[in-house]
Tab-separated table of C-alpha atoms in Angstrom:
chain	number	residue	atom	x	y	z
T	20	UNK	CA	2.078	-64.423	-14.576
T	21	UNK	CA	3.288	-60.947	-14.012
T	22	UNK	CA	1.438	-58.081	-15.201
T	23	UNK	CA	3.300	-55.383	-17.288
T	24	UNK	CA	3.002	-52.384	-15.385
T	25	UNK	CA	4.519	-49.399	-17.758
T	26	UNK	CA	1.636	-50.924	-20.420
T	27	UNK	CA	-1.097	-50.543	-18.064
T	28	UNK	CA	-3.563	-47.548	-18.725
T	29	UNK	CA	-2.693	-44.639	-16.460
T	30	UNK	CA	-6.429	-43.316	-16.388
T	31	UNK	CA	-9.804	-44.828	-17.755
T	32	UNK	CA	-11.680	-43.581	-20.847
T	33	UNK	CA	-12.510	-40.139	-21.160
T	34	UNK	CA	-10.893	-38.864	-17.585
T	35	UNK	CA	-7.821	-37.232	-16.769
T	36	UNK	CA	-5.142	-37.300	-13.947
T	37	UNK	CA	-5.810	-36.246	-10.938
T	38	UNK	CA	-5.182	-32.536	-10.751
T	39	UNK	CA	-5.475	-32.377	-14.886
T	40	UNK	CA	-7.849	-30.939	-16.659
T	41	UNK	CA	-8.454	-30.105	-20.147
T	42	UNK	CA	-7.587	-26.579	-21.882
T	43	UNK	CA	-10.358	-25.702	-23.260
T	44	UNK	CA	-11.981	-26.404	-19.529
T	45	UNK	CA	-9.167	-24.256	-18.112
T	46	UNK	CA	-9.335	-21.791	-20.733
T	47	UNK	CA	-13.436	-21.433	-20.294
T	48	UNK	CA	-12.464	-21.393	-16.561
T	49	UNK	CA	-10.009	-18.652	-16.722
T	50	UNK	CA	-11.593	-16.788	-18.947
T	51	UNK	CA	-13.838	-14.146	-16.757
T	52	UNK	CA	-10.277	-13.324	-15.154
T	53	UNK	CA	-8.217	-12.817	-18.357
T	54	UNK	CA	-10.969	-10.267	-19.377
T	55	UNK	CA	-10.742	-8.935	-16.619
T	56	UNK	CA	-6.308	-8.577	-16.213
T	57	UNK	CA	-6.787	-7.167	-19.730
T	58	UNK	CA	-9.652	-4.737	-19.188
T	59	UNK	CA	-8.110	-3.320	-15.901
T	60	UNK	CA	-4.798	-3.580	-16.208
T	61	UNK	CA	-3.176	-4.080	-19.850
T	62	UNK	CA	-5.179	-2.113	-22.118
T	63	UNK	CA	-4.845	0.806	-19.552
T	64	UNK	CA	-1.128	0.579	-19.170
T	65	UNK	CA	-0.647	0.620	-23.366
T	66	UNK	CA	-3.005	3.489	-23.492
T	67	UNK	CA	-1.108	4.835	-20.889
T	68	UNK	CA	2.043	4.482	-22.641
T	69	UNK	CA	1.116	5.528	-25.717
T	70	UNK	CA	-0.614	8.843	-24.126
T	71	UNK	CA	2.786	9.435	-22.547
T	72	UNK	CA	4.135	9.805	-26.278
T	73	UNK	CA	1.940	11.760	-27.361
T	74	UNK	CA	1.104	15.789	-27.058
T	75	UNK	CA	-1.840	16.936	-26.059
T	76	UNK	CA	-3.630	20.817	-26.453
T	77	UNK	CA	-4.562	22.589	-23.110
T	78	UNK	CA	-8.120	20.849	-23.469
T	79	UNK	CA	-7.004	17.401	-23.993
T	80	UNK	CA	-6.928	16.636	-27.338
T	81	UNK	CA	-4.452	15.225	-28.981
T	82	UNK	CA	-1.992	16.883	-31.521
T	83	UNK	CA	0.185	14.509	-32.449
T	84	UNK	CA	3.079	12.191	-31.881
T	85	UNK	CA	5.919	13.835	-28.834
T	86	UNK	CA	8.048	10.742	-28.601
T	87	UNK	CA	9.870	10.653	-25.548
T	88	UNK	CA	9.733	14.714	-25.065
T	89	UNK	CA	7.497	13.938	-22.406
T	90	UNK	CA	9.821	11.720	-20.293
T	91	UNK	CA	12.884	14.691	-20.701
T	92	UNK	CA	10.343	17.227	-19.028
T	93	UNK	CA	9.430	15.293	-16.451
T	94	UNK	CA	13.165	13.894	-15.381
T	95	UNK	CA	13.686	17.857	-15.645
T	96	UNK	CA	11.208	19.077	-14.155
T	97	UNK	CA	12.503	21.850	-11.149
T	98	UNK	CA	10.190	20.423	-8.330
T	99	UNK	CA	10.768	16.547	-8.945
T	100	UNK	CA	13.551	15.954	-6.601
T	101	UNK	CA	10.975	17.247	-3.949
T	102	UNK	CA	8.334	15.317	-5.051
T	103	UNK	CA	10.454	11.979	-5.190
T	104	UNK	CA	11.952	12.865	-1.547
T	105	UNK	CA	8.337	13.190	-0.260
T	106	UNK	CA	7.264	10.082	-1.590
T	107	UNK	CA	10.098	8.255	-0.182
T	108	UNK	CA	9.331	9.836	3.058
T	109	UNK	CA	5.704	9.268	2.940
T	110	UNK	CA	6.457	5.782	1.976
T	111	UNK	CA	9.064	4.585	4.853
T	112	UNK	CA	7.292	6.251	7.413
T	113	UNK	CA	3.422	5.220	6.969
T	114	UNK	CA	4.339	1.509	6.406
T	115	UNK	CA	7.197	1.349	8.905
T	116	UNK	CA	4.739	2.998	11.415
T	117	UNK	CA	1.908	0.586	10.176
T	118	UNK	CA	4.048	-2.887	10.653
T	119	UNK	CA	5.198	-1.868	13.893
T	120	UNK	CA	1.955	-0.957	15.374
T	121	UNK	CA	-0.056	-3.539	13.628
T	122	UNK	CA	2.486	-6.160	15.085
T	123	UNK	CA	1.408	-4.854	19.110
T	124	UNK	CA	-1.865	-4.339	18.073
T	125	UNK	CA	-2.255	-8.112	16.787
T	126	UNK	CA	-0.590	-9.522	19.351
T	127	UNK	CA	-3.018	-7.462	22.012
T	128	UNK	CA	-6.068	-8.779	20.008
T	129	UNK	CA	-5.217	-12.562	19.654
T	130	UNK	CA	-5.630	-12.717	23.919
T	131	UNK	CA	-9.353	-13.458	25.078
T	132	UNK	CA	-10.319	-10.942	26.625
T	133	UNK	CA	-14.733	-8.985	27.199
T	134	UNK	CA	-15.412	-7.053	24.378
T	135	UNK	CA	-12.518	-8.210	21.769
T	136	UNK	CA	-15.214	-9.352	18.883
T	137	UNK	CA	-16.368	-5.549	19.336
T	138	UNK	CA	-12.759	-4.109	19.411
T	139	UNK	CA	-12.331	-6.047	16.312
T	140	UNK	CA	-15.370	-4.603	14.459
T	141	UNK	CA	-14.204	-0.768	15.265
T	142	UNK	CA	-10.676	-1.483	13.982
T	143	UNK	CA	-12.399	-2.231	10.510
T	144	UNK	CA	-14.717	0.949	10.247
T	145	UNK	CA	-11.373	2.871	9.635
T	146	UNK	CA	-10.523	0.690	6.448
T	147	UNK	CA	-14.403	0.427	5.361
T	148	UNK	CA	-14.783	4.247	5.164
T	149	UNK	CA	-14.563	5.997	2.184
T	150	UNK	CA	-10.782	7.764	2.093
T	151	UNK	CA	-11.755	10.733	1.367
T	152	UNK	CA	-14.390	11.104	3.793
T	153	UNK	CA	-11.706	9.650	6.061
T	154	UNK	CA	-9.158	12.463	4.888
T	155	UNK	CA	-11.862	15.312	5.341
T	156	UNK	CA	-12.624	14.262	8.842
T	157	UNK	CA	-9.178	14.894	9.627
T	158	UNK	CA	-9.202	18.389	7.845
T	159	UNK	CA	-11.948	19.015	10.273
T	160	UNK	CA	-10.203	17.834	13.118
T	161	UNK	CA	-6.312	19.485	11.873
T	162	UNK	CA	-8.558	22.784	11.857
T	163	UNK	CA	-6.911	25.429	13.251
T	164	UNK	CA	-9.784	27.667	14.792
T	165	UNK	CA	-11.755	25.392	15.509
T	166	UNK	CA	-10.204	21.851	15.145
T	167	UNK	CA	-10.617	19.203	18.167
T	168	UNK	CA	-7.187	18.141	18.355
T	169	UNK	CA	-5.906	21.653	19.069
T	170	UNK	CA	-8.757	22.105	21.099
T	171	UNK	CA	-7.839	19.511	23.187
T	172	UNK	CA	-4.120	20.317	23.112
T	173	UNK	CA	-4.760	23.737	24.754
T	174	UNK	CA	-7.383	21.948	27.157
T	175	UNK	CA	-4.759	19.773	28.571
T	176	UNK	CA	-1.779	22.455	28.458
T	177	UNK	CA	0.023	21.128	26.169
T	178	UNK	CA	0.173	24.084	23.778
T	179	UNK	CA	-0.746	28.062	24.216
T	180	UNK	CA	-1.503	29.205	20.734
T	181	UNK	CA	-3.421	26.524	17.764
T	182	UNK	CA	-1.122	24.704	15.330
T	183	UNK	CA	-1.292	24.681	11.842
T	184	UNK	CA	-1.202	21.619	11.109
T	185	UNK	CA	-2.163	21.425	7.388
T	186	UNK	CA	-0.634	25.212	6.413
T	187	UNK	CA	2.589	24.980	8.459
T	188	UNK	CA	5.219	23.517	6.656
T	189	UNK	CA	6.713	21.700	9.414
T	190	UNK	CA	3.759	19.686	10.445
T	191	UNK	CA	2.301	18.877	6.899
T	192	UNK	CA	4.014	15.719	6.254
T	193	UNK	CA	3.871	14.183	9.809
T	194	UNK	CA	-0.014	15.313	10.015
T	195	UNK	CA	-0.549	12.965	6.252
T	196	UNK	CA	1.651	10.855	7.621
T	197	UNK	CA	-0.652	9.944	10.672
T	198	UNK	CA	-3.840	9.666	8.560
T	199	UNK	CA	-2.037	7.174	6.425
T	200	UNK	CA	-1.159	5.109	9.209
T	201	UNK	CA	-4.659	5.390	10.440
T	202	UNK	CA	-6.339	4.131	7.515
T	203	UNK	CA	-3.454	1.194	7.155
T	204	UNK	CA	-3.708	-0.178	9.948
T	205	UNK	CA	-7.072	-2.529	9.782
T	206	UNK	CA	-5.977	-4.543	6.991
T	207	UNK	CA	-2.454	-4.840	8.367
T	208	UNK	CA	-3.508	-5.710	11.825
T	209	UNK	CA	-6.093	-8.726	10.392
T	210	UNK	CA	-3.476	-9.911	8.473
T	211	UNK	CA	-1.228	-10.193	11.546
T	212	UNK	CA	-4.027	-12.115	13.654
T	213	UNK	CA	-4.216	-14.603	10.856
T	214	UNK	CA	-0.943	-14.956	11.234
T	215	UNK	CA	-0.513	-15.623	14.761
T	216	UNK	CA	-3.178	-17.718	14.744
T	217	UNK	CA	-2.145	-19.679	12.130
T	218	UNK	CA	1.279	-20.645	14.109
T	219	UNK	CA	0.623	-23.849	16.235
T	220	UNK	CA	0.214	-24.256	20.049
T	221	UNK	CA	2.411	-27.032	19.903
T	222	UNK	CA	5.468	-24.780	18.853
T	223	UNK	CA	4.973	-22.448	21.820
T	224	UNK	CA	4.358	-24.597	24.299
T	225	UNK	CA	7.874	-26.501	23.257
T	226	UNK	CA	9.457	-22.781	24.260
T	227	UNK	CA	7.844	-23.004	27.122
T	228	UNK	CA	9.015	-25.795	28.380
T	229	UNK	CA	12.716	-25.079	27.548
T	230	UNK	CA	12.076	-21.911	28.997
T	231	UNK	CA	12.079	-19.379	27.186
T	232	UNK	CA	10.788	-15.906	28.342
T	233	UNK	CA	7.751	-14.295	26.456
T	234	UNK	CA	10.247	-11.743	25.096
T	235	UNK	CA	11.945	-14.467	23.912
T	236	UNK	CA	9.010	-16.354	22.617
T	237	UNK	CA	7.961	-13.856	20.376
T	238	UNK	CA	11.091	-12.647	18.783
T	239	UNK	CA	12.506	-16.598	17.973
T	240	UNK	CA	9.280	-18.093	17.454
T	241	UNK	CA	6.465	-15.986	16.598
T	242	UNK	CA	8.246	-13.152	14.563
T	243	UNK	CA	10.073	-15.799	12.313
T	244	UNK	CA	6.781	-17.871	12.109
T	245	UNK	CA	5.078	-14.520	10.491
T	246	UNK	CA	7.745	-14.067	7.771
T	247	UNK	CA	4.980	-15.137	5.584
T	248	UNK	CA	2.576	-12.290	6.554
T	249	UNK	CA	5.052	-9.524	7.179
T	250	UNK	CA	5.901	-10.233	3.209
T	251	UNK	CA	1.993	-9.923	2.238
T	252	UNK	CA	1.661	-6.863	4.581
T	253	UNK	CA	4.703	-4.845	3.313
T	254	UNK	CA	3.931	-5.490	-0.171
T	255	UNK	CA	0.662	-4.533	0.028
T	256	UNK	CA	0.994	-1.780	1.977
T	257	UNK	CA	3.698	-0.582	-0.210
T	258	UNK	CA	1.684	-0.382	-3.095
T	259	UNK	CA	-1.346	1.302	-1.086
T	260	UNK	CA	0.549	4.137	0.115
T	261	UNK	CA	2.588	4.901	-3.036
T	262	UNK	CA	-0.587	5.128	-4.549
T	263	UNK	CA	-2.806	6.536	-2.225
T	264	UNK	CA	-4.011	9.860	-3.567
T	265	UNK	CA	-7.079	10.456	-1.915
T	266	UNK	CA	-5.386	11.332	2.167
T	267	UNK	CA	-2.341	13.566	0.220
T	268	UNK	CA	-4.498	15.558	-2.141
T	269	UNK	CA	-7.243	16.040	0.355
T	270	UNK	CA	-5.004	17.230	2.704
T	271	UNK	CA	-2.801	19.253	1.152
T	272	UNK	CA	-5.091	20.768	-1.303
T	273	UNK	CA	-4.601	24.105	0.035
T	274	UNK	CA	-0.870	24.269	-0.784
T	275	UNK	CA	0.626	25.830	-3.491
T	276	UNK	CA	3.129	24.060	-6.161
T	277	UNK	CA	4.679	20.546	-4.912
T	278	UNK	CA	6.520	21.221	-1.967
T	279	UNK	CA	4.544	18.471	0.049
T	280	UNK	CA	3.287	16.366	-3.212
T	281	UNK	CA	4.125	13.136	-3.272
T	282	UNK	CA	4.561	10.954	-7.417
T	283	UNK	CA	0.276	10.201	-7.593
T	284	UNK	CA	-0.498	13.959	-6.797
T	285	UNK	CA	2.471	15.134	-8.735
T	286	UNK	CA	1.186	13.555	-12.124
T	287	UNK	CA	-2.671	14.802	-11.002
T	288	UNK	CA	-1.148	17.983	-11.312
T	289	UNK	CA	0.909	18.206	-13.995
T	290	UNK	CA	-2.612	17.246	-15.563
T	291	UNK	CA	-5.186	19.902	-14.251
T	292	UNK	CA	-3.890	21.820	-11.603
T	293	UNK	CA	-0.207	23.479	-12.700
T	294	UNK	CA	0.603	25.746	-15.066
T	295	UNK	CA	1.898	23.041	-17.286
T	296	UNK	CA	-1.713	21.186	-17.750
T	297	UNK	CA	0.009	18.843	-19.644
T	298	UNK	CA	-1.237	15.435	-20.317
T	299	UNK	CA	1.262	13.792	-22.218
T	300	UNK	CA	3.469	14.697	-19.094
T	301	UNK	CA	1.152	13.292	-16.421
T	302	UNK	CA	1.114	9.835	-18.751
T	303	UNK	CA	5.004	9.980	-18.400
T	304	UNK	CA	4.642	10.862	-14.741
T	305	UNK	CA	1.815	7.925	-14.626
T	306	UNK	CA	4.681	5.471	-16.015
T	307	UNK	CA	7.393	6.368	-13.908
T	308	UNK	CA	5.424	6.080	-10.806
T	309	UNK	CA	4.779	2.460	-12.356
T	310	UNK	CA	8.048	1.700	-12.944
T	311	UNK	CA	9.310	2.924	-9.796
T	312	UNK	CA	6.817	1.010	-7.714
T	313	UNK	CA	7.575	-2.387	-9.525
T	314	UNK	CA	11.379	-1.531	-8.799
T	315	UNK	CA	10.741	-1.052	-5.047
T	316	UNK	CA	8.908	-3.991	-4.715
T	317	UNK	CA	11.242	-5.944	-6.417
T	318	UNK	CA	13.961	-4.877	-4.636
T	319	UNK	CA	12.446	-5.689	-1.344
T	320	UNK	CA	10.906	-9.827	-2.272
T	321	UNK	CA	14.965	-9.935	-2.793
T	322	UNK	CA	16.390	-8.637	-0.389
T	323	UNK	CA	13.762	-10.954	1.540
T	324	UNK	CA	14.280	-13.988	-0.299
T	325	UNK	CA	18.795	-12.968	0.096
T	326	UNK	CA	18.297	-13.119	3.942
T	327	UNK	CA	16.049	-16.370	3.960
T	328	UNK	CA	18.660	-17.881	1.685
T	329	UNK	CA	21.440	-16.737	4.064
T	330	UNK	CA	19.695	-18.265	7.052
């Protein structure tokens, strides 16, 4: 006699499904990290918002309702199309640099070679250290009396006279730029060696054998095999820089107005430092830079996902 199957108890007293579970469980499970989202990143962002509607006296306190006054003066505002042209700058070039060196860099470091678990260890000191401390190193070192890199520029004959790199104008951007990359590159580079390693020997050694050159190795089979980390890495990386305050304030400091500010300094600024010292307009300034960060990633995981599609 057959048995009725669609009668027959999917699961025994008391248990689940596999991958099921109750959700009160989940709920108790997820819990500590729902505190935590709202802690750190909701209740912040409505206070933020709401301080960006508001007006605030010279000392921080809070007068009274602005509505969206705030947002009109910053749009407005004389320097912003500087400040916005800086960040995209400061953007595109740190991460651009940072992929394209971390992509060598990892590829050099996945070989066996004596002294690559030590190699490995001083690439991570960079992203360990404190930024700041990081930045103020390389104030020391930008100095221009008695800084080592024009030290060592005149040394080799390179240059006659010291640059300055942190005062002059022309070198300000490209000098923050090459911190930035600096401190970048250890996460990117780590993420890159999981990636390569993650790729199987199998696949390479079928290139090999219809012989294909390394060049050619690495652009149709490695490359395409670290789609997957070249996302995580330019995301990431996109959101670190935008945000990284600590290497442009510390190194630009000295400067005057916001001719080499980038969006996080600007809204510092427009805070403490300008002759604004408004709040209400640095919360604004805080939820633009929001906006416009979402935006950019967004734009990029489809314009990613549009050329997978395509493919």
């Amino acid at each position: 006699m057959s048995q009725d199957v669609s009668r027959a108890p999917r699961h025994t007293k008391g248990s689940y499904a596999v991958g099921r579970v109750r959700p009160l469980v989940a709920l108790a499970w997820l819990a500590p990290a729902l505190a935590l989202i709202f802690g750190v990143v909701l209740f912040p962002a409505v206070m933020l918002f709401q301080a960006s509607r508001s007006e605030y006296s010279i000392t921080g306190l809070r007068k009274g309702a602005a509505g969206w006054r705030n947002y009109t003066n910053v749009l407005e505002h004389p320097d912003l199309g500087t400040v916005l042209t800086n960040t995209v700058i400061w953007v595109v070039a740190v991460v651009g640099l940072t992929i394209v060196i971390s992509l060598g860099l990892a590829q050099f470091l996945v070989k066996n070679f004596p002294g690559r678990r030590f190699v490995r260890w001083a690439i991570i000191v960079p992203w360990a250290a404190s930024l700041v401390i990081t930045a103020q190193l390389f104030v020391l070192l930008y100095d221009y009396n008695y800084g080592l890199i024009n030290h060592a520029l005149k040394s080799l004959g390179i240059i006659e006279t010291s640059i300055d790199f942190l005062g002059n104008d022309s070198w300000t951007m490209a000098s923050m730029v090459l911190v930035g990359v600096f401190v970048s590159l250890p996460f990117t580079i780590f993420v890159f060696i999981a990636g390569i390693n993650a790729i199987p020997d199998d696949v390479h050694e079928a290139a090999v054998v219809d012989g294909a050159s390394p060049w050619q190795r690495w652009r149709r089979v490695t490359l395409p095999l670290l789609r997957p980390a070249l996302l995580v890495a330019t995301v990431l990386n996109v959101i670190y820089v935008f945000n990284s305050f600590p290497i442009v304030y510390t190194l630009n400091d000295r400067n005057p107005g916001y001719l080499h500010d980038t969006t996080i300094t600007f809204m510092y600024k427009l805070a403490f430092k300008s002759q604004e010292k408004d709040v209400g307009m640095s919360a604004a300034a805080g939820v633009i830079n929001v906006l416009l960060i979402l935006v950019v990633v967004a734009i990029y995981l489809k314009v990613v996902n549009w050329r997978e599609e395509t493919k």
